[in-house]
Coordinates of C-alpha atoms in Angstrom, one line a residue:
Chain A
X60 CA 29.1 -60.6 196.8
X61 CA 25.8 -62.0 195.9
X62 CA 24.5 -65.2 194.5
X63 CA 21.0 -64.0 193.7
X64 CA 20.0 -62.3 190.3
X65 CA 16.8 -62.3 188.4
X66 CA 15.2 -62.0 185.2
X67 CA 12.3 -59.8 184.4
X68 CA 9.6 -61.1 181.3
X69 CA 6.9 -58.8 180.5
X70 CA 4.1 -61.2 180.1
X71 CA 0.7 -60.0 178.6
X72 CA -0.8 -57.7 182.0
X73 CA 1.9 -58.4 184.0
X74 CA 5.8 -58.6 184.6
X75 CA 7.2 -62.0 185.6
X76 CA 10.1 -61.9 188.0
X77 CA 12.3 -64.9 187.7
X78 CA 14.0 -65.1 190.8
X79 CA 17.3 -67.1 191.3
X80 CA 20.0 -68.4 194.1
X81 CA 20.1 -67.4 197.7
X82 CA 18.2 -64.9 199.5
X83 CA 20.7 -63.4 202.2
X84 CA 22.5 -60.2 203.4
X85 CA 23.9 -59.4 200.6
X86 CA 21.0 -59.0 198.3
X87 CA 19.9 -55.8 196.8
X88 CA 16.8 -55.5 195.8
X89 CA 16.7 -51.6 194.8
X90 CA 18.5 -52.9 191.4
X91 CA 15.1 -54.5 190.3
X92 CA 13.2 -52.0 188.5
X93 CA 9.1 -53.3 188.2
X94 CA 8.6 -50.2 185.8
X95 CA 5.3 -49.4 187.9
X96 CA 4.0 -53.0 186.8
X97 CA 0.6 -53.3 188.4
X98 CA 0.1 -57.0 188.5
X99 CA 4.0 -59.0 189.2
X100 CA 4.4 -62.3 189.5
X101 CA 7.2 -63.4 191.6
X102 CA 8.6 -66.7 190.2
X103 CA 10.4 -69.0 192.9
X104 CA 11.3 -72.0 191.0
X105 CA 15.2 -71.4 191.6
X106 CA 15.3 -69.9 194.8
X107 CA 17.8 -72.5 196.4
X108 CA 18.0 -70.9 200.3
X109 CA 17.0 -68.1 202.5
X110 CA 18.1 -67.0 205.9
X111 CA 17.2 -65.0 208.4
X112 CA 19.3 -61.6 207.6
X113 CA 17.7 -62.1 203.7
X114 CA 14.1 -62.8 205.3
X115 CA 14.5 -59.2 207.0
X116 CA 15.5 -57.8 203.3
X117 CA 12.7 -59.6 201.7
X118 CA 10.0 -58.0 204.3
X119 CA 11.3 -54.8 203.8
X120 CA 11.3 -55.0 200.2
X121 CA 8.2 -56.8 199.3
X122 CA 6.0 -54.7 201.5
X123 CA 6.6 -52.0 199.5
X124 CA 6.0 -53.9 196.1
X125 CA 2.7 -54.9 197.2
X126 CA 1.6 -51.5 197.7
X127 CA 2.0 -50.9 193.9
X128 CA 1.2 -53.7 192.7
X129 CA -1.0 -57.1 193.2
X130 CA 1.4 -59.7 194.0
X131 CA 1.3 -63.6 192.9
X132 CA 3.9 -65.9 194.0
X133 CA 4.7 -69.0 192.2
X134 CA 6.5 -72.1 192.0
X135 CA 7.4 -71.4 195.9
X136 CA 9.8 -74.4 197.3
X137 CA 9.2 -75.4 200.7
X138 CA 12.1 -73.3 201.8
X139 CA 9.7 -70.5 201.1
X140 CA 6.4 -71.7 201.9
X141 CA 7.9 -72.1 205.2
X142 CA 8.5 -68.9 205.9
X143 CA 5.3 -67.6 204.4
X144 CA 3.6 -69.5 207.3
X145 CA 6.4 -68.4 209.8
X146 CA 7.1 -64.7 209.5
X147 CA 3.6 -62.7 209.0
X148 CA 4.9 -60.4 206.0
X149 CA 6.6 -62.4 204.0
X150 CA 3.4 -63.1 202.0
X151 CA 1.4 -59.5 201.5
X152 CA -2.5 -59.8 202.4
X153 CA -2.9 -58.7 199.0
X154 CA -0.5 -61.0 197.5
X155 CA -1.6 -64.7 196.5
X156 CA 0.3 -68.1 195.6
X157 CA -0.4 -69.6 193.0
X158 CA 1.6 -72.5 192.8
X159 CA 3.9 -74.1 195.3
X160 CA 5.8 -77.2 196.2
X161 CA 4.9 -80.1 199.0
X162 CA 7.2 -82.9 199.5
X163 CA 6.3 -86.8 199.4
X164 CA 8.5 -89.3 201.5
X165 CA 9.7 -92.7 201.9
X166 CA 11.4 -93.6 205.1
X167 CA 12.5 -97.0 203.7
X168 CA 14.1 -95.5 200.5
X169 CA 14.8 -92.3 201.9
X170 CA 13.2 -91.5 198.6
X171 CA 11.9 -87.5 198.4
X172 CA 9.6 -86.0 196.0
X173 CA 8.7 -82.4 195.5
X174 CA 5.2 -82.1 194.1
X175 CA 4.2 -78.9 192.9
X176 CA 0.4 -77.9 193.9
X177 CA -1.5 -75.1 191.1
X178 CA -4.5 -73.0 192.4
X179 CA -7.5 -74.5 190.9
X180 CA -6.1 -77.7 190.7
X181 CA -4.6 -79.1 193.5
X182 CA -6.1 -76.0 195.9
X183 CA -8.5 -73.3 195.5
X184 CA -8.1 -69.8 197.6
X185 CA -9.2 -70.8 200.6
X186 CA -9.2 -74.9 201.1
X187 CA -6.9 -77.8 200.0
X188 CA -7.5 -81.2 199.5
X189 CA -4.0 -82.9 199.2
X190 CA -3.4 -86.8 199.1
X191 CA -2.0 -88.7 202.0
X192 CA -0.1 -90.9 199.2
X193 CA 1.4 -91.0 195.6
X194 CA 3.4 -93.5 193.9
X195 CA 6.0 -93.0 192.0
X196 CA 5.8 -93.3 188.3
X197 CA 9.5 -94.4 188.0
X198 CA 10.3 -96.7 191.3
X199 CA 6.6 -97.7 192.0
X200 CA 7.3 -96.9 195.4
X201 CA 4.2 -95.2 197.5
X202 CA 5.7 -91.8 199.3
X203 CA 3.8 -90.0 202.2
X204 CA 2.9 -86.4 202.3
X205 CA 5.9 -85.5 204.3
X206 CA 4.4 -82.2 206.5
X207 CA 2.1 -81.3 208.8
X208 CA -0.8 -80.5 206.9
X209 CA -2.4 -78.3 209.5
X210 CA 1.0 -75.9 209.7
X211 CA 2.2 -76.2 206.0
X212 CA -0.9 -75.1 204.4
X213 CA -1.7 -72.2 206.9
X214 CA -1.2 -70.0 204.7
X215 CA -4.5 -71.3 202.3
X216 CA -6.5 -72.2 205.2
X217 CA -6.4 -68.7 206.7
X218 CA -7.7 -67.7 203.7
X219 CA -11.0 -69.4 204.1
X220 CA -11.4 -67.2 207.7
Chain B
X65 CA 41.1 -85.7 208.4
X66 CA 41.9 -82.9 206.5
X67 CA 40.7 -79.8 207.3
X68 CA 39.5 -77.7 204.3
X69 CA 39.9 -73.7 204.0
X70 CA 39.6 -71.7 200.9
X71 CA 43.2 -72.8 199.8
X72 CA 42.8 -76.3 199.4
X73 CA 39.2 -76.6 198.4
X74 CA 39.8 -75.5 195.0
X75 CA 39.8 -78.3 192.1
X76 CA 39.6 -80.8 194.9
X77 CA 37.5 -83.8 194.3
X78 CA 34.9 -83.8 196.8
X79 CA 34.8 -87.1 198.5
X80 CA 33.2 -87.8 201.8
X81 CA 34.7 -89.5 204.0
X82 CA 34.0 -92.9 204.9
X83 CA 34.0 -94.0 208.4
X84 CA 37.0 -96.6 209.0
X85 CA 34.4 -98.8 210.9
X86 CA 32.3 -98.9 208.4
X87 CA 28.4 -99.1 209.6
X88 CA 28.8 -97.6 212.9
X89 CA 27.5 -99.0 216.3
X90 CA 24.8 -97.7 217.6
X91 CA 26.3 -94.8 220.8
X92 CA 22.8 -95.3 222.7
X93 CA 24.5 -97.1 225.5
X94 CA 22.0 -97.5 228.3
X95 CA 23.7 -95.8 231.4
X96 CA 21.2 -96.5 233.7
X97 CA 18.5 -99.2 234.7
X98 CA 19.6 -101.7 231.6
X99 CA 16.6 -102.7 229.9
X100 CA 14.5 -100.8 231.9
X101 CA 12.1 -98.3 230.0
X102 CA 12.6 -95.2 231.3
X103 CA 10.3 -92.0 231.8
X104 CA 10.3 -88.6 233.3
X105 CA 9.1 -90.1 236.7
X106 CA 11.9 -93.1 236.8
X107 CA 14.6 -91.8 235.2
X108 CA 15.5 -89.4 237.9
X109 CA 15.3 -92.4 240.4
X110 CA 17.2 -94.5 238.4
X111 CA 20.3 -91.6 237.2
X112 CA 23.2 -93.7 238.7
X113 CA 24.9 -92.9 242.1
X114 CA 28.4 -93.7 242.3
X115 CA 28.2 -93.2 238.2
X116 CA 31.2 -91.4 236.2
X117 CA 29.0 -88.6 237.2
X118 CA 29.1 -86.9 241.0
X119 CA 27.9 -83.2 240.5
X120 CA 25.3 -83.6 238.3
X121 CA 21.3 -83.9 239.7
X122 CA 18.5 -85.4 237.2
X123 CA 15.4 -84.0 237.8
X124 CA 11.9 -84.1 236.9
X125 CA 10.4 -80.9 234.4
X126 CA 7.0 -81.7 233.9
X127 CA 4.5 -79.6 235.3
X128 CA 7.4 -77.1 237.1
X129 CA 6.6 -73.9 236.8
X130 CA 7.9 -71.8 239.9
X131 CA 11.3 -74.0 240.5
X132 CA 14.9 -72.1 239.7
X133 CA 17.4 -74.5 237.7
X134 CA 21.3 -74.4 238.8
X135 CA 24.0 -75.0 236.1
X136 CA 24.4 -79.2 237.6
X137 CA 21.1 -79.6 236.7
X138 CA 19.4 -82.1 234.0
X139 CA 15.9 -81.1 233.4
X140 CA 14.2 -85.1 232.6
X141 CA 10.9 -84.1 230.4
X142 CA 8.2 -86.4 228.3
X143 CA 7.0 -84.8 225.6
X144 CA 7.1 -81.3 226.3
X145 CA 6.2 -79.1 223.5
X146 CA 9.1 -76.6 221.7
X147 CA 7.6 -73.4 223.2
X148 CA 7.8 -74.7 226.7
X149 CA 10.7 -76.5 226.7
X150 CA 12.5 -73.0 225.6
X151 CA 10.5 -71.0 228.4
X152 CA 11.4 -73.2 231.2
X153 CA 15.4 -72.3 230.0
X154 CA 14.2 -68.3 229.8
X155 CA 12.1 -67.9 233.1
X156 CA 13.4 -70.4 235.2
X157 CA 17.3 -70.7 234.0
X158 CA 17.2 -74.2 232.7
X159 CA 20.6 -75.5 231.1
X160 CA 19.6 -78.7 230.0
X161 CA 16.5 -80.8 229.0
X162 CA 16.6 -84.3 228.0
X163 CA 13.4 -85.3 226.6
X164 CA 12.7 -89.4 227.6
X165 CA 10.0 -90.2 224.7
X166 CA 13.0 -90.1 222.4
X167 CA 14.7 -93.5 221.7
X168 CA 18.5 -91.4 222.9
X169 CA 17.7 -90.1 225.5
X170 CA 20.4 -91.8 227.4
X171 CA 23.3 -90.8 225.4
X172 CA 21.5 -87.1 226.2
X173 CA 22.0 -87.4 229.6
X174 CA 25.4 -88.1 229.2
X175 CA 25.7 -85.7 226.5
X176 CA 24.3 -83.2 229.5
X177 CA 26.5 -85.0 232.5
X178 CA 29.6 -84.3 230.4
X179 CA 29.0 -80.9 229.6
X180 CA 28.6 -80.1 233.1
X181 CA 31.5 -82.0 234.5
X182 CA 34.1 -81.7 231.8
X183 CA 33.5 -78.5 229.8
X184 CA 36.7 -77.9 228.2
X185 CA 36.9 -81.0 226.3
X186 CA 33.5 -79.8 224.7
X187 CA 35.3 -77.1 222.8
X188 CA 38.1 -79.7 221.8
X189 CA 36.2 -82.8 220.9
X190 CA 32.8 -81.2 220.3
X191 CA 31.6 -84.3 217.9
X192 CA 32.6 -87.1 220.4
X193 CA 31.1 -85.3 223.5
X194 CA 28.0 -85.6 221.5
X195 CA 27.9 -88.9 219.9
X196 CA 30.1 -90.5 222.8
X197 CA 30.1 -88.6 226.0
X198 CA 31.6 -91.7 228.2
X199 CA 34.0 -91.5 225.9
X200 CA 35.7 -88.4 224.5
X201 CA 38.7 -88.4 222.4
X202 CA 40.5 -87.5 219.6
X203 CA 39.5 -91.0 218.1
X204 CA 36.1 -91.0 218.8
X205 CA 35.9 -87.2 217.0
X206 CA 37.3 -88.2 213.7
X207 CA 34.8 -91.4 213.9
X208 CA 32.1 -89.5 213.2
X209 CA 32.9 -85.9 211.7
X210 CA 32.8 -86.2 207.9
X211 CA 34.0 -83.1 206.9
X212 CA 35.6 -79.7 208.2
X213 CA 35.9 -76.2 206.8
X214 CA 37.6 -73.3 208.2
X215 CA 37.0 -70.1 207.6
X216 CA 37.3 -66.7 208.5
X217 CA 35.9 -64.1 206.0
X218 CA 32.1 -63.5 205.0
X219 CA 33.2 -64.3 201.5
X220 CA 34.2 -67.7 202.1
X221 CA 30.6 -68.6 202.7
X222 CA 29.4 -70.3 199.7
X223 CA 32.5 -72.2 198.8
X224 CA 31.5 -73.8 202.6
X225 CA 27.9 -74.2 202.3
X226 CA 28.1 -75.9 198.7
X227 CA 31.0 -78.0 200.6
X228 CA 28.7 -79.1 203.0
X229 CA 25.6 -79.8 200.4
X230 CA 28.3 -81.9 198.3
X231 CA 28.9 -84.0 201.3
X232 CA 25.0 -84.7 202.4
X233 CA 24.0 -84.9 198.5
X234 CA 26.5 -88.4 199.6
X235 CA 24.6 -89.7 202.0
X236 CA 20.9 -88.8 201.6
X237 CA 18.7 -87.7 198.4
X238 CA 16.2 -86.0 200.8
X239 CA 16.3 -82.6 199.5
X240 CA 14.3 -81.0 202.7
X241 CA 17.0 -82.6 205.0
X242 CA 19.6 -80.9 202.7
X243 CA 17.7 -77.6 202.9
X244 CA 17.2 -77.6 206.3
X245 CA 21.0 -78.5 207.4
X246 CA 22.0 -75.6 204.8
X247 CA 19.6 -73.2 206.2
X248 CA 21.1 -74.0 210.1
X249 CA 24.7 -73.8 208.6
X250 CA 24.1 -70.5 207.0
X251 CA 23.2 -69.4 210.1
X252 CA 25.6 -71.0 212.2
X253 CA 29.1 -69.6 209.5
X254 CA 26.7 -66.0 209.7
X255 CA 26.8 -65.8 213.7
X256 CA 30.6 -67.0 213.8
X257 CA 31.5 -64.3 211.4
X258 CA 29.8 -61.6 211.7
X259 CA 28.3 -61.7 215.3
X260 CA 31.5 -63.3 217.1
X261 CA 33.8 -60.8 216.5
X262 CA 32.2 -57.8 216.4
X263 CA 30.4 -58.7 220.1
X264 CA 33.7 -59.3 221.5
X265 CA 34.4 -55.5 220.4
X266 CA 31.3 -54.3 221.5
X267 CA 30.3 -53.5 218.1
X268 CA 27.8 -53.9 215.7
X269 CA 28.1 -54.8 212.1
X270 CA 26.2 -53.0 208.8
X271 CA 25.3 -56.6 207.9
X272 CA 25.9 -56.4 203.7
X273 CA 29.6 -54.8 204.2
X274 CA 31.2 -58.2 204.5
X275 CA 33.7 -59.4 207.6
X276 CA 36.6 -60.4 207.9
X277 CA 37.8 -62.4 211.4
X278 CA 41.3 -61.0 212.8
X279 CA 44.4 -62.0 211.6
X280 CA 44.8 -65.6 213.4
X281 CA 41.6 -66.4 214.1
X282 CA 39.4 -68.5 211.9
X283 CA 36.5 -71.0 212.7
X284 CA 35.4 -74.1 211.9
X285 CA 32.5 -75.4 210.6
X286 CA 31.8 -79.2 210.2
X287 CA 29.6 -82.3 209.4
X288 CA 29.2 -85.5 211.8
X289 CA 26.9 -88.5 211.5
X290 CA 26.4 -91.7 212.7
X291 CA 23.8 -94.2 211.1
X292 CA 20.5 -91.9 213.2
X293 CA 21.7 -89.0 213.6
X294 CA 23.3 -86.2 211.6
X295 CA 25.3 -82.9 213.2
X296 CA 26.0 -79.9 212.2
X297 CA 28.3 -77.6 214.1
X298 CA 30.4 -74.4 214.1
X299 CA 32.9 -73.5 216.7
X300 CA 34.3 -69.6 217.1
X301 CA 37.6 -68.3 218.8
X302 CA 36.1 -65.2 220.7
X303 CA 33.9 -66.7 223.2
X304 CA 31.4 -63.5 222.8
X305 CA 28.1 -65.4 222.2
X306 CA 25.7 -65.1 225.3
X307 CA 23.5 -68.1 226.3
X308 CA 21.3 -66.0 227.8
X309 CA 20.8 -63.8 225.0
X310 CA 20.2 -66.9 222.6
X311 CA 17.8 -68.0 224.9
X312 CA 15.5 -64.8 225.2
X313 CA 16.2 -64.5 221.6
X314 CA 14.5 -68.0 220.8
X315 CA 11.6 -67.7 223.4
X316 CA 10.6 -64.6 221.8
X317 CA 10.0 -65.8 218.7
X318 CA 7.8 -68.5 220.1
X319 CA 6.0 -66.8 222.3
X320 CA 5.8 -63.6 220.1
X321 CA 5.9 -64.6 216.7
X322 CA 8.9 -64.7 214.5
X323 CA 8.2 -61.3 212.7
X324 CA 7.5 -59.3 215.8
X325 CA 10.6 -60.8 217.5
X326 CA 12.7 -59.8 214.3
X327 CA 15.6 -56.9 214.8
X328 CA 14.4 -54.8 211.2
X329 CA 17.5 -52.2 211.8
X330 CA 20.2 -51.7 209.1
X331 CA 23.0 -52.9 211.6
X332 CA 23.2 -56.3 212.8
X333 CA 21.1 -59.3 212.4
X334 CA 17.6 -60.3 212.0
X335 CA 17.7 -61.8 215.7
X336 CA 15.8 -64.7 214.1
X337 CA 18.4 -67.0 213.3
X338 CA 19.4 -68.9 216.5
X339 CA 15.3 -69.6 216.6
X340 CA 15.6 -71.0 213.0
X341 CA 18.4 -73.3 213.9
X342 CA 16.7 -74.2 217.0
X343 CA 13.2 -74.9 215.5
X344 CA 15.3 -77.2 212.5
X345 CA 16.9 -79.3 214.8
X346 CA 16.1 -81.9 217.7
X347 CA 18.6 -81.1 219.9
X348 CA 20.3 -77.7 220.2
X349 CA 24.0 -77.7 222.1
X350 CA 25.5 -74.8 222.7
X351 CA 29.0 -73.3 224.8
X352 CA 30.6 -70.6 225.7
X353 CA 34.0 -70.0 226.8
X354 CA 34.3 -66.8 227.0
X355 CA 36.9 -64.5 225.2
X356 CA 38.0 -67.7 224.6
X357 CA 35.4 -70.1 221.8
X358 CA 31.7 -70.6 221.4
X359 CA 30.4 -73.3 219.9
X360 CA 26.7 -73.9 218.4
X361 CA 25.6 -77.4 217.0
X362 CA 22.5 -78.5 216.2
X363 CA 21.4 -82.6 215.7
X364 CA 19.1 -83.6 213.1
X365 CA 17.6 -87.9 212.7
X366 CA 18.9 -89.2 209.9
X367 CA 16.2 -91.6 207.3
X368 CA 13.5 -90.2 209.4
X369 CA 10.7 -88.4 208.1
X370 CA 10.5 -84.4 208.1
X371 CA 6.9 -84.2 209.1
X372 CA 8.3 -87.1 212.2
X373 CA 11.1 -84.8 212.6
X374 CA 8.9 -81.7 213.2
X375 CA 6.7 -83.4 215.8
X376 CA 9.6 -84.5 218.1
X377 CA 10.3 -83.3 221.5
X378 CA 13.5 -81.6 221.8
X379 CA 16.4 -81.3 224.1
X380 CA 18.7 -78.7 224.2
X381 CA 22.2 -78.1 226.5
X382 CA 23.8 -74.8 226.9
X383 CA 26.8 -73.9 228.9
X384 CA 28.8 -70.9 229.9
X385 CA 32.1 -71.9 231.4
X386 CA 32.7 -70.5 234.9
X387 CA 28.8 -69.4 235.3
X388 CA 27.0 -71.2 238.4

């Protein structure tokens, strides 16, 4: 019994995977047909968890997707850019992100915000430059960038190498 | 407190529950040297003879590298980094590490000293040997657990991990603390269902055929808090997990990397999991009865920071009853 399905949208040059629920030991990915799509980008927006026995799924499945195709991730929650800087695979060499999240904090409100980080805005292939602070438009309150910078944005630094 | 199963969960109203107290004392209670700021170097000195305590030895970690570790003894460390914290339990059989640059670290010496001197009640009152090791009883573990599932299928899952979401989403809006106590229960109702009983068999499982426990047996997995600290636990009735094996398993992936160290057969795990929960958490417990319960919970600060979080020190206790 799975809680994961997706939604495939041809978009002009490539196919759009919109991916959805929980990534775990029961997910099938041989029910997702990319029709030999050569550029698909792998939406992440409602990816709500992953663990380890869907991390092992996801390896063996993506590695074999990126041989096809080039790969862009988007919209990756921090569930996921986690594991793109833990477990060497989970991101493709070939593949890129495009987007992804990075949380803000505020120990005295316990307020969290998610702010989502584009290539060519907020990062470039390669190097980042993300603020130490933001305030919040609704509560005025000033959150911190709630990571360590040096392990959470591995993944674009080693890019730069 | 009730405890929930797939029966009575339906159509309930989710509500956590509130703590009779109300805003709970703090369960640091110095045990040794009163006002005294301890360290690596003085806590051992100042561990309590003549203390509640008489078979349990406190002794310094840092910079130990060739010593051997028996099961009585409390490894006191400062600051020592994830990687070798974990290697001095793999190579040189440490059972417990208390880390004394965090603000607890005396209710994780007596979390340690109790494990070691009165096991069984771990398995019984698993919350209150944790939050109140001098004091452990029935009381004491339904002042701090919030909430209780039980389960015993592989199906069952979700109903308990949205349970447990429902319950946090009460308490704190931080989504990342949410995620991450998700991720270590998913991994915690995983092991207990799937690894428990098929290790006690000698078997291994084709991970995306479901499990079902046998008829009788059913686990538990719960939420406890106090006003710093938030725990998340599963206990098992078979007793099958190995320390050991946990412990390898972890250092691996720390000392390997997590995708070398990851088991990429069709049966069984990833082998990554107990690392996951591990690396979420600030202090790790773990015991092991065996044939008879294990037990795996993991302790995360509440209202603190997760890039704070990530850079503290951590302590970790295991236990195998009846091992020296």
């Amino acid at each position: 019994m799975s809680s994961f399905n997706f939604k495939l949208v041809d978009q002009e040059g490539s196919l759009r995977v919109m991916l959805r629920g929980h990534i775990d030991e029961d997910i099938q990915f041989d029910t997702m047909d990319l029709n030999g799509a050569s550029e698909v980008v792998l939406d992440f927006k409602d990816i709500a968890s992953i663990n380890s026995c869907g991390i092992r799924e996801w390896i063996r499945w993506v590695s074999g997707v990126a041989e096809g195709a080039k790969l862009v991730f988007e919209n990756c929650p921090k569930i996921i850019v986690d594991q793109i800087n833990m477990v060497t695979g989970f991101l493709p060499t070939t593949a890129v992100v495009r987007s992804f999240y990075v949380p803000y904090y505020n120990e005295d409100t316990d307020e969290e915000k998610m702010v989502l980080f584009t290539d060519g805005k907020e990062f470039s292939q390669g190097s980042i430059d993300a603020p130490e602070e933001i305030t919040d438009e609704k509560s005025g309150d000033v959150l911190e960038i709630d990571v360590i910078e040096a392990k959470y944005f591995k993944f674009i630094n080693s890019k730069a190498s | 407190m009730p405890i929930l199963n797939e029966k009575n969960l339906k159509g309930r109203v989710f509500k956590s529950r509130l703590n009779s107290q109300g805003m709970l004392i703090s369960t640091g209670r110095v045990i040794v040297g009163a006002h005294k700021k301890l360290n690596e170097n003085n806590a051992l000195a100042s561990f309590p003879l003549g203390s509640q305590w008489k078979n349990v030895e406190a002794i310094s970690v840092n910079g130990k590298s060739e010593d051997s570790f028996t099961a009585k003894h409390i490894g006191v460390a400062e600051g020592l980094e994830s990687m070798e914290a974990i290697s001095l339990a793999k190579k040189h059989g440490l059972k417990h590490l208390v880390n004394t640059s965090k603000a607890d670290y005396q209710r994780e010496l007596n979390v340690a000293a109790h494990m070691i001197e009165k096991s069984d009640e771990l398995f019984k009152y698993p919350v209150a040997s944790v939050f109140t090791p001098e004091a452990v009883d029935e009381r004491n573990e339904d002042k701090f657990k919030f909430v209780e599932y039980e389960f015993s299928k592989s199906t069952e899952k979700y109903n308990a991990l949205i349970l447990l979401e429902v319950e946090l989403e009460k308490i704190s809006s931080n989504e990342s603390l949410i995620t991450n106590i998700r991720t270590i229960a998913d991994e915690l109702f995983t092991n207990a269902v799937y690894n428990a009983p098929n290790k006690a068999k000698g078997k291994i499982d084709h991970r995306n055929q479901g499990a079902q426990m046998d008829a009788g047996k059913s686990a538990k997995i719960f939420l406890a808090k106090d006003e710093k600290m938030l725990l998340i636990g599963c206990i098992d009735p078979y007793g099958s997990l190995h320390p050991g094996d946990l412990i390898t398993r972890i250092d691996n992936c720390y000392s390997n990397g997590v995708a070398q160290s990851m088991s990429m057969s069709e049966m069984g795990g990833a082998g990554i999991g107990a690392y996951m929960a591990f690396d979420l958490s600030t202090s790790f417990y773990v015991g092991v009865n065996p044939g008879v319960a294990s037990i795996v919970m993991c302790a995360i600060p509440l209202h603190v920071s997760n890039r704070k979080i990530q850079k503290m020190p951590k302590n970790y206790h295991f236990l195998r009853v009846g091992s020296e």
